[in-house]
PDB file of C-alpha atoms in Angstrom:
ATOM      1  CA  UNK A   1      -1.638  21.876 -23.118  1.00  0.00           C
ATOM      2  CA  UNK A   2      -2.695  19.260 -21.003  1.00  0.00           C
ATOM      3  CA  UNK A   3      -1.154  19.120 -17.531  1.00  0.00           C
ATOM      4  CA  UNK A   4       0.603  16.165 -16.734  1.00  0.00           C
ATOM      5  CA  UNK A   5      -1.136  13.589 -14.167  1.00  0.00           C
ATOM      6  CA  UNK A   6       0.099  13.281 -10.424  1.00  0.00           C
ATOM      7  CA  UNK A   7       1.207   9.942 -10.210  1.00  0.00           C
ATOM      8  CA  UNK A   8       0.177   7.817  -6.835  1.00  0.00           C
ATOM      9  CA  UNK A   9       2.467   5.497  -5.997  1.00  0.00           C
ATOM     10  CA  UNK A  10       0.252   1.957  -4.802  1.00  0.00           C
ATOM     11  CA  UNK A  11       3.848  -0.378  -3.701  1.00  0.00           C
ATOM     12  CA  UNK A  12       2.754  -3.645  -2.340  1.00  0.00           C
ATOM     13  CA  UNK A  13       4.429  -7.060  -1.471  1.00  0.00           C
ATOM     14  CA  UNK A  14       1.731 -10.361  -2.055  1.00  0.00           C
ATOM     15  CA  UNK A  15       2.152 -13.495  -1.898  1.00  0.00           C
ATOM     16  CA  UNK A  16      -1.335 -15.226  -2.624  1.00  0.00           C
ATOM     17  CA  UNK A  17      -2.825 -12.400  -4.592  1.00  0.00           C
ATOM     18  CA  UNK A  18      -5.799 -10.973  -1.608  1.00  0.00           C
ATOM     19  CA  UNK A  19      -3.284  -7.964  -0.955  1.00  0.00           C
ATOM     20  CA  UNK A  20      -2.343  -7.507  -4.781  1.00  0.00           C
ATOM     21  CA  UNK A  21      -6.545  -7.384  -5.525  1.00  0.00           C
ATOM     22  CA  UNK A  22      -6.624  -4.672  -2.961  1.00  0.00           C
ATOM     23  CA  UNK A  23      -3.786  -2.824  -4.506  1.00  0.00           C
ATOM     24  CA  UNK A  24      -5.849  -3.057  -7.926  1.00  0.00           C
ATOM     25  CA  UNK A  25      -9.140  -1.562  -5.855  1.00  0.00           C
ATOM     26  CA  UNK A  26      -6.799   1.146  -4.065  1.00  0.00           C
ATOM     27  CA  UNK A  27      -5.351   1.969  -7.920  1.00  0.00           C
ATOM     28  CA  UNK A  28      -9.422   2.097  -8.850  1.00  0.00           C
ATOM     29  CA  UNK A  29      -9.843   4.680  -6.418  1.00  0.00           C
ATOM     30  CA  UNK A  30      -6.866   6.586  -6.809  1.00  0.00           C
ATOM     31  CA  UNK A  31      -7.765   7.028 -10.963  1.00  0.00           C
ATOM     32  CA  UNK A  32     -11.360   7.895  -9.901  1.00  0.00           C
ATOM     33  CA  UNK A  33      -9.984  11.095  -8.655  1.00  0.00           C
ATOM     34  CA  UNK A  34      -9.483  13.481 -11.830  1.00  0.00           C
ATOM     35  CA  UNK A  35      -5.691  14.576 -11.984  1.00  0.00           C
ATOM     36  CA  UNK A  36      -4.568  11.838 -10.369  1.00  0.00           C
ATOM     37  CA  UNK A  37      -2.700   8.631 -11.929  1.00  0.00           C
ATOM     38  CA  UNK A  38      -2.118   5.089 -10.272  1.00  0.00           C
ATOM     39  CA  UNK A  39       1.231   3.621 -10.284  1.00  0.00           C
ATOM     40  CA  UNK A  40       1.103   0.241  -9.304  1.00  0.00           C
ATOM     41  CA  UNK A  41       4.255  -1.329  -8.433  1.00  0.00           C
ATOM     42  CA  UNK A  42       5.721  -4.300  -6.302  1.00  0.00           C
ATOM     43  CA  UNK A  43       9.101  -5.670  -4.408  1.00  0.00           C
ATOM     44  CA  UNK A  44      10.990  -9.446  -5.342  1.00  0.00           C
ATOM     45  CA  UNK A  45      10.676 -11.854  -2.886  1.00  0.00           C
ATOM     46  CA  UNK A  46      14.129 -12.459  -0.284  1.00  0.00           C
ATOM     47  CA  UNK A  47      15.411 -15.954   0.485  1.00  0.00           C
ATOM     48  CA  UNK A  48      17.225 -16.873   3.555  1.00  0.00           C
ATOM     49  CA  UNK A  49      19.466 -18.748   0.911  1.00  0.00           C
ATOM     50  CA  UNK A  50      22.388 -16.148  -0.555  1.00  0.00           C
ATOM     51  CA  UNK A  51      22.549 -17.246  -3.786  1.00  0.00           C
ATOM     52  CA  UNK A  52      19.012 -17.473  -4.795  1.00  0.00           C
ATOM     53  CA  UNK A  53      17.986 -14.604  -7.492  1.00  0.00           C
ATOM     54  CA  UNK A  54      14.413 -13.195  -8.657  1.00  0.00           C
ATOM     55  CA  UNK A  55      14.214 -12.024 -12.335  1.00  0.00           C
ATOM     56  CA  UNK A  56      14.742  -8.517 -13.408  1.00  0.00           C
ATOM     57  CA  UNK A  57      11.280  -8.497 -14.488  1.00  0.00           C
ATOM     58  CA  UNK A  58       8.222 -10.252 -12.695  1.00  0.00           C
ATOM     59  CA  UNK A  59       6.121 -13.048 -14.348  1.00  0.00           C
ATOM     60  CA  UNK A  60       3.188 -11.311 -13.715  1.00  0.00           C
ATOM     61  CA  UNK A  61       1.520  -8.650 -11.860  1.00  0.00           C
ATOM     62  CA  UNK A  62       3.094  -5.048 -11.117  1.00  0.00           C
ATOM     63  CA  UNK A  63       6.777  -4.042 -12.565  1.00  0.00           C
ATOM     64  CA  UNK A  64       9.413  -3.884  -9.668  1.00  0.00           C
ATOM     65  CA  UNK A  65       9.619  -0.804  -7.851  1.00  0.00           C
ATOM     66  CA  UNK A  66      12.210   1.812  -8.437  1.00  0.00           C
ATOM     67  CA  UNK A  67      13.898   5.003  -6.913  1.00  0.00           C
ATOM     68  CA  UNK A  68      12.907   7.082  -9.040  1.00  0.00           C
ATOM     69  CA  UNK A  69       9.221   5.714  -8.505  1.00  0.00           C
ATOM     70  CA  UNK A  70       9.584   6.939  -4.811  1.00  0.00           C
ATOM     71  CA  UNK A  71      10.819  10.375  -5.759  1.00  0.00           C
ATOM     72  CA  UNK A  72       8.179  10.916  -8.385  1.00  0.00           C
ATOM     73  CA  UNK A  73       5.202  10.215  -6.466  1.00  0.00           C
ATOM     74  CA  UNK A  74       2.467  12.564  -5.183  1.00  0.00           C
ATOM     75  CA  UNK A  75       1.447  10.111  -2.693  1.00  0.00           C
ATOM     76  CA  UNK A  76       2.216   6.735  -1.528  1.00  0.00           C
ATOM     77  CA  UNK A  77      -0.102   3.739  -0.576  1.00  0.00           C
ATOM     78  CA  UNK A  78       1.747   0.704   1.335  1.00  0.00           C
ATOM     79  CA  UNK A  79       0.407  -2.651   1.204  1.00  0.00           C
ATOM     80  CA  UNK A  80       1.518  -6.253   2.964  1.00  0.00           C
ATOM     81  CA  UNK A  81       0.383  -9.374   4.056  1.00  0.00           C
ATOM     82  CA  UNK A  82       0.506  -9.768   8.013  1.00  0.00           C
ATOM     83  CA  UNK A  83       3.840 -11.359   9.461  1.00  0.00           C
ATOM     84  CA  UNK A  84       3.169 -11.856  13.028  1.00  0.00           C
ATOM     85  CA  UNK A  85       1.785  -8.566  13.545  1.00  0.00           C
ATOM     86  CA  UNK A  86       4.651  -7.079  10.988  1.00  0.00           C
ATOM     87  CA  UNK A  87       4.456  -6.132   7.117  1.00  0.00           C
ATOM     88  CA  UNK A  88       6.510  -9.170   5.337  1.00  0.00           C
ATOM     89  CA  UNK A  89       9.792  -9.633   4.683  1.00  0.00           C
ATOM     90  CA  UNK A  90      10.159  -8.383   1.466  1.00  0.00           C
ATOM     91  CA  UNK A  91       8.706  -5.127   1.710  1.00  0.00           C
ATOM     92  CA  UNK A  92      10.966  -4.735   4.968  1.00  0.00           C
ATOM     93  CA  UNK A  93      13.595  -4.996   3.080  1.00  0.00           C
ATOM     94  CA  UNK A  94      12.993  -2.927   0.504  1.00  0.00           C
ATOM     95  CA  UNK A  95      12.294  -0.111   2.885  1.00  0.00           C
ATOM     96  CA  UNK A  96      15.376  -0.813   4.671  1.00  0.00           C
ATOM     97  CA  UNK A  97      17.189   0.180   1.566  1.00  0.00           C
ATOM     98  CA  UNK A  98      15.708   3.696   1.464  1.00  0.00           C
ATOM     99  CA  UNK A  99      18.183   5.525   3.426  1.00  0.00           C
ATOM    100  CA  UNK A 100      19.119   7.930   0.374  1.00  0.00           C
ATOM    101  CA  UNK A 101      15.490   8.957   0.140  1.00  0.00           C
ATOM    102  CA  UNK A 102      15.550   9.478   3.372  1.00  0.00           C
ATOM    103  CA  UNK A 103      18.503  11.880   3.325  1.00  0.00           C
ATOM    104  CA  UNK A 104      17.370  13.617   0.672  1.00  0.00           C
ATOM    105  CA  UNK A 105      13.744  14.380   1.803  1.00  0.00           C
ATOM    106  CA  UNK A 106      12.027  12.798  -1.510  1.00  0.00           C
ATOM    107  CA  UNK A 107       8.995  11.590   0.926  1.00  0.00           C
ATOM    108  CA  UNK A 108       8.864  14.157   3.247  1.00  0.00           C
ATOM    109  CA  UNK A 109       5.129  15.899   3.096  1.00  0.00           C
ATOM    110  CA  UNK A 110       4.037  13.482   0.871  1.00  0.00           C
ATOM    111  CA  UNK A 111       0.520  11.699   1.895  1.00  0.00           C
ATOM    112  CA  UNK A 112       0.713   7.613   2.432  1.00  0.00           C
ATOM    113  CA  UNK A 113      -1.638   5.409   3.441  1.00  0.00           C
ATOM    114  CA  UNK A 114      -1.172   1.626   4.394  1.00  0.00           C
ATOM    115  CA  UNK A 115      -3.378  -1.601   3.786  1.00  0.00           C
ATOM    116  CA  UNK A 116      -2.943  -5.194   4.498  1.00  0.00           C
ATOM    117  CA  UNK A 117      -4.538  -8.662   4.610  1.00  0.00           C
ATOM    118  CA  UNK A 118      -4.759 -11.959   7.053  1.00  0.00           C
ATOM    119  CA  UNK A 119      -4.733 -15.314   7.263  1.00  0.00           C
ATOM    120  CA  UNK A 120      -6.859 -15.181  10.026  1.00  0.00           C
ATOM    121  CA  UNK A 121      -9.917 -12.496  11.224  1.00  0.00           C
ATOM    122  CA  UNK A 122      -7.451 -11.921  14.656  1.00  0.00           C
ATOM    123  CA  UNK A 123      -3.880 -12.399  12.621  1.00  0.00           C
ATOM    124  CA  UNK A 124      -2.457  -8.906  13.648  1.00  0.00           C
ATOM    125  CA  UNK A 125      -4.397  -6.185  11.314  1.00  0.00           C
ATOM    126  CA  UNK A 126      -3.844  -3.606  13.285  1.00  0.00           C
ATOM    127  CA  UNK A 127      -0.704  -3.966  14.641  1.00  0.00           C
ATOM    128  CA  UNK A 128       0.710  -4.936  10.785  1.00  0.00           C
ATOM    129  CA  UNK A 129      -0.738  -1.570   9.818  1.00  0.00           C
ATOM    130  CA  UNK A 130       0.801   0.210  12.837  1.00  0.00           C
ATOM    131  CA  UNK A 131       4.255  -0.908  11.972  1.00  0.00           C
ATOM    132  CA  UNK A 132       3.849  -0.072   8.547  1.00  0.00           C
ATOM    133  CA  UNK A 133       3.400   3.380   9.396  1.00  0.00           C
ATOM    134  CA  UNK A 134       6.597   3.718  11.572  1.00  0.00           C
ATOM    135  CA  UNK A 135       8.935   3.722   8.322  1.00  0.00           C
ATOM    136  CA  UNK A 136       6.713   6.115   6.334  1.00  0.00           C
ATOM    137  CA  UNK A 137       6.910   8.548   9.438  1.00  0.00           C
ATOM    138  CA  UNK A 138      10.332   8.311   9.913  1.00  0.00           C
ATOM    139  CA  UNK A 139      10.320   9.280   5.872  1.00  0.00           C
ATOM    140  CA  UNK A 140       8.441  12.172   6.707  1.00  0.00           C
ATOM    141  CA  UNK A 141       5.296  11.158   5.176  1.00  0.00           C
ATOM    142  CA  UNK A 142       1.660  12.466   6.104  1.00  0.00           C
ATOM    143  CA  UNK A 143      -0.615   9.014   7.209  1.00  0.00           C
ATOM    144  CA  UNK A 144      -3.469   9.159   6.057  1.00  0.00           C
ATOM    145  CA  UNK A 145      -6.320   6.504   7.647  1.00  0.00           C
ATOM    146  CA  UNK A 146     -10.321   5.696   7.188  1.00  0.00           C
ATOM    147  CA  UNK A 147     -12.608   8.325   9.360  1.00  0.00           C
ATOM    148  CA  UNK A 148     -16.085   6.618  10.722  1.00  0.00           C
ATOM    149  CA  UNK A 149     -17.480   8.675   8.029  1.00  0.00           C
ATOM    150  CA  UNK A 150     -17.592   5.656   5.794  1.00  0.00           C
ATOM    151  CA  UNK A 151     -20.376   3.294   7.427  1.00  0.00           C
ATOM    152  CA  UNK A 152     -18.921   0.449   5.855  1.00  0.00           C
ATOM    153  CA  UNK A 153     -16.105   0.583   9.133  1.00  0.00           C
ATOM    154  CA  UNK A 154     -19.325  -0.019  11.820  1.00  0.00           C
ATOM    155  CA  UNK A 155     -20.974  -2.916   9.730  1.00  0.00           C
ATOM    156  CA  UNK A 156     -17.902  -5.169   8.461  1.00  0.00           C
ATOM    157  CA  UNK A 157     -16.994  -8.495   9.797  1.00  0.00           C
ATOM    158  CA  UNK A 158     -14.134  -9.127   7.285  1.00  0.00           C
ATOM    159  CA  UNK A 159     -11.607  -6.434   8.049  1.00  0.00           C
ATOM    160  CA  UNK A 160     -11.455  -2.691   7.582  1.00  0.00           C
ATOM    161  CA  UNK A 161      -9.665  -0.321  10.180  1.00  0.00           C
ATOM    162  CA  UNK A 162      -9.471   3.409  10.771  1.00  0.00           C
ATOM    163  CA  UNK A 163      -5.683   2.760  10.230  1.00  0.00           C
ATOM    164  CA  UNK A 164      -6.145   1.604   6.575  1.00  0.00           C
ATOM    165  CA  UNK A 165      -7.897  -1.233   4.479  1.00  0.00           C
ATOM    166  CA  UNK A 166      -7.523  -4.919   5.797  1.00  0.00           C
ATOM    167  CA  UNK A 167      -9.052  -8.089   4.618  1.00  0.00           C
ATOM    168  CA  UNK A 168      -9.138 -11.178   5.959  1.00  0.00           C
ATOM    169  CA  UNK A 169      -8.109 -13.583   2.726  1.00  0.00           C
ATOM    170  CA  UNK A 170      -7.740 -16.966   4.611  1.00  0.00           C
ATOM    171  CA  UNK A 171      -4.698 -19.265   4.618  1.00  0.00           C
ATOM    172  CA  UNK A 172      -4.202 -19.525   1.381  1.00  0.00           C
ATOM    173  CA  UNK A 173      -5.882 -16.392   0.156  1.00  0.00           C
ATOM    174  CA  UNK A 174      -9.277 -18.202  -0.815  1.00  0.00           C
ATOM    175  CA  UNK A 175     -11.663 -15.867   0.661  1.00  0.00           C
ATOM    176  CA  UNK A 176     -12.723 -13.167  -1.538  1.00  0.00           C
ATOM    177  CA  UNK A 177     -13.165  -9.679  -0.391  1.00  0.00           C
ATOM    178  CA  UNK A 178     -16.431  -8.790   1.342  1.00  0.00           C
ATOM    179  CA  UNK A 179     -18.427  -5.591  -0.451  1.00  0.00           C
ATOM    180  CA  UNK A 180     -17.177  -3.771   2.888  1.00  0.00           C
ATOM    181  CA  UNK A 181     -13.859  -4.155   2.459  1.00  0.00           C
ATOM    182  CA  UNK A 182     -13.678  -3.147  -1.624  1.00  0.00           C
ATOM    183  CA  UNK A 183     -15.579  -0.432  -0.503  1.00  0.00           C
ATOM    184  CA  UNK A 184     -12.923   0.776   2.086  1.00  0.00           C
ATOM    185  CA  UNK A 185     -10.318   0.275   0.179  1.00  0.00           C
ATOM    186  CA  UNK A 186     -11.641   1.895  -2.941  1.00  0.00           C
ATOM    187  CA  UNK A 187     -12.306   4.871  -0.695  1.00  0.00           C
ATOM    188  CA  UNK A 188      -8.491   4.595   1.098  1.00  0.00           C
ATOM    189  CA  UNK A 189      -7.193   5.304  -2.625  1.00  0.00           C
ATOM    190  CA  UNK A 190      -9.872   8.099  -3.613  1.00  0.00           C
ATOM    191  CA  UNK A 191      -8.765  10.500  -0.037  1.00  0.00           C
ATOM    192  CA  UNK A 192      -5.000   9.652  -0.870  1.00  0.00           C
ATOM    193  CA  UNK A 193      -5.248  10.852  -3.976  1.00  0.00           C
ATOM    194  CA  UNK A 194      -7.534  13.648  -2.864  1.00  0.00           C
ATOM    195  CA  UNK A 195      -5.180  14.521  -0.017  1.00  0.00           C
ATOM    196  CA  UNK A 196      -2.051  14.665  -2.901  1.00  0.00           C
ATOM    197  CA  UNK A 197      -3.730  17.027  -5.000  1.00  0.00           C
ATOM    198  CA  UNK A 198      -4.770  19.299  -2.452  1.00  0.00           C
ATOM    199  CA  UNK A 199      -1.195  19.061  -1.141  1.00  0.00           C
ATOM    200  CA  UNK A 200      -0.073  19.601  -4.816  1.00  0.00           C
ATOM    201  CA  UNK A 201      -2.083  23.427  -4.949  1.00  0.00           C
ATOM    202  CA  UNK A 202      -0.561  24.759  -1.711  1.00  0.00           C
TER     203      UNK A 202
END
């Protein structure tokens, strides 16, 4: 009997489509670890106006994320565009809403990893992928970055972090992602889901 896969939860909020395309290459290297299953999902957007509602289902791109998608996971990989040196809104918001996880441990030990993209090469990478992390530790979770083992972190001009995959996408999200940065982010998926199973055996 085959033994069921260890599903790696990849949850990201995007807005021009540069942080879902890394979300895709984190999924890519998440599946290219045996075992190990990609589970991409994403958040609605909020409006400051009360009344305005997002369909049950999105148009495109990921299903909306789920409780039970949090609770099943092996691992979890975090992904937002930069707000002012802060993951966006939506995302916030969706983690602010995870108190009964919280209580009930469902993250706790798990491995996460974050990733993120910019409008701009100095639009808060870091510090985006920083905050990120505070809400994942609080949850318990095991971060997870990049080590200097991957030369692609001393020769890229585009993004890329110890703290997780960033790109910088541009305004609008028009610039494509440098062979550094799919790299790195390929390789952010492939030690999550590494790091799950090995948590898995113990």
């Amino acid at each position: 009997m085959k033994q069921a896969e260890l599903p790696i939860l990849i949850l990201y909020y995007s807005r021009h489509g540069a942080t879902r395309k890394m979300a895709e290459l984190i999924a890519q290297g998440v599946e290219s670890v045996p075992g190990c299953e990609a589970r991409l999902r994403t958040v609605p957007p909020v409006s400051t106006v009360a009344e305005a509602t997002a369909p049950p289902i999105p148009n495109e791109g990921a299903p909306y994320v789920e409780p039970s998608d949090l609770e099943q996971c092996g691992g979890l990989a975090l992904g937002s565009p930069t707000r002012f040196g802060n993951m966006a809104a939506p995302l916030k918001y969706f983690l602010d809403g995870t108190s009964a996880e919280w209580l009930s441990g469902a993250l706790a030990d798990k491995p996460a990893c974050v990733f993120t993209s910019t409008g701009s090469l100095h639009g808060g990478q870091e510090a985006t992928l920083l905050s990120m992390m505070l809400p994942l530790m609080h949850h318990g979770m095991l971060m997870l970055g990049l080590p200097y083992t991957h030369p692609a972190l001393m020769t890229t001009a585009s993004g890329g972090t110890p703290y997780g995959a960033s790109h910088w996408a541009g305004a609008n999200g028009e610039r494509p992602l440098s062979e550094e940065t799919r790299a790195l982010t390929i390789a952010l998926g492939k030690r999550l889901a590494g790091a799950a199973l090995k948590l898995k055996e113990r």
